[in-house]
Amino acid sequence: MLRLSNINSYYGEVQVLRDLSLEVNKGEVITVIGANAAGKSTMLSCISRTVTSFTGEIEFEGERIDLLRPDQVVERGLIQIPEGRLLFPKLTVRENLELGAYNKRSRAGRKEGLEYVYSFLPKLKEREGQMAGSLSGGEAQMCAIGRGLMANPILLMFDEPSLGLAPIVVLEIMELIKNIQKEGVTVLLVEQNVRQSLKLADRAYVIENGRILLEGTGTELLNSDQVKKAYLGI
Amino acid sequence: MSGGIYALISVGLALIFGVVGLVNFAHGEFLMLAMYIAYWIYNKGGLDPYQSLPVNLIVMAVIGFLIFKLIMERVLDSDHSIQMLLTLALSMVLQNVALILWKADYRSIRIPMTNSSTNMGFLTLNTPRLLAFVIAIGASVLLYLYLQKTFTGAAMRAISQNGKAAQLMGINIKKTYMLAFVIGTVLVGLAGLLLSPIYPAFPLVGANFSTLAFIVVVLGGLSSVPGAIIGGLVIGVIESFAGYFAGAAYQQAAYFLLFILVLVFKPNGLFGKKA
């Protein structure tokens, strides 16, 4: 469904991604793990086209998308929930959610979308009139996920959804991602929380210094010596 | 009464700064252009500024669109300093083109209404000034409602709060920037048009008003549209009171004093968010 082939990306002189190739199939949860600054977020930004300084091909549902504008990528149903949530702090929760459905594909159905998201995340309904800037970390992440769902995603990309959250909330978020998969949405999850995110994954990749180091099923990687040593501290 | 006009000039400036992130030093020159358009239509075609309003605003929209497409779009990703130099240069170019084309003469529109007044019970007001005030505040409030109530308005507020997230929502940033720039230009054009029956057009007329607008916008908290409306009214009131009680010479001193006080005690502006 999504295929990255030989992506090389640069920030000025610094090369961030090196010959990175990766594939996501329909219905899967794919996890990409790696340390800070390994290039995980950059990879998602290349897919979303908010970073444009890269070479290589990105294909989504058989169509080249590496020359599109960010809004055109969103239009294809390829949605990113960014690192650090990036909510609009001075807009209400409801306004944040509605903006998730800004693209033409989901704009007309945004009323039903809102009901759907509220049924999925009832907590957001209680907070709907509140400024998004006043939400707690967990609620803010829920709101960001809800905003992503509003876009009616075909493939939903999560950039470190567990960042800065209490362990119990992390479990909640992971559960939520599993439920999103059950709703028929394909998931590309980028995480530093290796254990939880590998448990969830159908397949996973390990990135180091902008390169794919390992690839396998979630269980394979959880049991791999390299991952254990480098990321799980066992 | 001038407060309404100040507010209208300033909301456009605040909108462009808030959404596009451009400090537009050429804002006042758009005011000047609209005043000249009103003047020439009156002079050659005999239509007073109120009659020529639609034409004037359409021309301003086209000017705003062209300037955005041909000039501003190239520097959207550049440094603030580069953007400022560019808008400053644009301001000088427009001033001097006006000087070449239309000379430095003051050109006033004298329509019958200029000297007419409206009686409102306990006070009597000069009709063009009253009209200017009412229309200017009306347009400013309309802009505020547009930002609050429409989906495109929400997108503009979203961009001003987090540009990257706005892109990830599928908002076409460039198109929205252009829209905000054109709206800002049309609003300042409307201000120029409303001024034209009460204030003469000359090449440097924009400079006076844009200095004021910058004060208003800083006072209101930079990118805040309601802040700019209230800031404009406050400056207008202070100016009138200073003029009445201390004499016209102290008008500018009064609002600059307020400006300095605000900068010292409330550097984020009256309605600004913390930096």
Short mmCIF file of C-alpha atoms in Angstrom, two decimals, chain A residues 23-106:
data_model
loop_
_atom_site.label_atom_id
_atom_site.label_comp_id
_atom_site.label_asym_id
_atom_site.label_seq_id
_atom_site.Cartn_x
_atom_site.Cartn_y
_atom_site.Cartn_z
CA GLU A 23 6.87 -1.25 2.83
CA VAL A 24 3.48 -1.17 4.51
CA ASN A 25 0.70 -3.54 3.44
CA LYS A 26 -3.01 -3.00 3.79
CA GLY A 27 -4.40 -3.73 7.25
CA GLU A 28 -1.02 -4.03 8.96
CA VAL A 29 0.39 -2.27 11.96
CA ILE A 30 4.00 -1.50 11.11
CA THR A 31 6.27 -0.24 13.85
CA VAL A 32 9.49 1.65 13.25
CA ILE A 33 11.75 1.92 16.26
CA GLY A 34 15.03 3.70 16.71
CA ALA A 35 16.87 6.03 19.03
CA ASN A 36 16.50 9.78 19.13
CA ALA A 37 17.66 11.44 15.91
CA ALA A 38 17.74 8.14 14.04
CA GLY A 39 15.57 9.72 11.35
CA LYS A 40 12.15 8.35 12.27
CA SER A 41 10.32 11.67 12.29
CA THR A 42 12.13 12.81 9.18
CA MET A 43 10.86 9.71 7.40
CA LEU A 44 7.27 10.58 8.27
CA SER A 45 7.82 14.21 7.26
CA CYS A 46 9.09 13.03 3.88
CA ILE A 47 5.95 10.94 3.42
CA SER A 48 3.74 13.87 4.42
CA ARG A 49 5.86 16.14 2.22
CA THR A 50 6.44 18.69 4.97
CA VAL A 51 10.12 17.89 4.32
CA THR A 52 10.91 18.15 0.63
CA SER A 53 14.70 17.83 0.53
CA PHE A 54 14.95 14.15 -0.29
CA THR A 55 15.54 11.83 -3.21
CA GLY A 56 13.94 8.47 -3.86
CA GLU A 57 10.43 7.29 -4.57
CA ILE A 58 7.36 7.15 -2.37
CA GLU A 59 4.39 5.25 -3.68
CA PHE A 60 0.94 5.12 -2.09
CA GLU A 61 -1.71 2.80 -3.50
CA GLY A 62 0.16 2.57 -6.76
CA GLU A 63 0.60 6.32 -7.19
CA ARG A 64 3.83 8.33 -6.87
CA ILE A 65 3.26 10.87 -4.11
CA ASP A 66 6.76 12.25 -3.65
CA LEU A 67 6.08 15.33 -5.72
CA LEU A 68 2.73 16.27 -4.20
CA ARG A 69 2.00 19.14 -1.79
CA PRO A 70 1.30 18.25 1.85
CA ASP A 71 -2.42 18.94 1.42
CA GLN A 72 -2.55 16.65 -1.62
CA VAL A 73 -1.00 13.85 0.43
CA VAL A 74 -3.69 14.36 3.06
CA GLU A 75 -6.28 14.26 0.28
CA ARG A 76 -5.11 10.70 -0.56
CA GLY A 77 -6.00 9.54 2.97
CA LEU A 78 -2.41 9.40 4.20
CA ILE A 79 -2.62 11.12 7.56
CA GLN A 80 0.06 11.93 10.12
CA ILE A 81 -0.44 12.47 13.84
CA PRO A 82 2.69 14.48 14.57
CA GLU A 83 5.19 14.19 17.38
CA GLY A 84 4.29 16.35 20.35
CA ARG A 85 0.61 16.32 19.19
CA LEU A 86 0.85 19.84 17.69
CA LEU A 87 -2.71 20.70 18.63
CA PHE A 88 -3.93 24.23 18.06
CA PRO A 89 -3.75 25.45 21.67
CA LYS A 90 -6.09 28.42 21.35
CA LEU A 91 -8.78 26.53 19.49
CA THR A 92 -11.35 24.41 21.27
CA VAL A 93 -11.15 20.62 21.23
CA ARG A 94 -14.08 20.58 18.87
CA GLU A 95 -12.48 23.08 16.48
CA ASN A 96 -9.28 21.03 16.54
CA LEU A 97 -11.22 17.90 15.64
CA GLU A 98 -13.17 19.64 12.89
CA LEU A 99 -9.98 20.93 11.30
CA GLY A 100 -8.90 17.30 11.04
CA ALA A 101 -11.62 16.99 8.41
CA TYR A 102 -10.46 20.02 6.43
CA ASN A 103 -9.50 18.05 3.34
CA LYS A 104 -12.10 17.75 0.59
CA ARG A 105 -12.44 14.00 1.02
CA SER A 106 -13.81 14.19 4.55
#
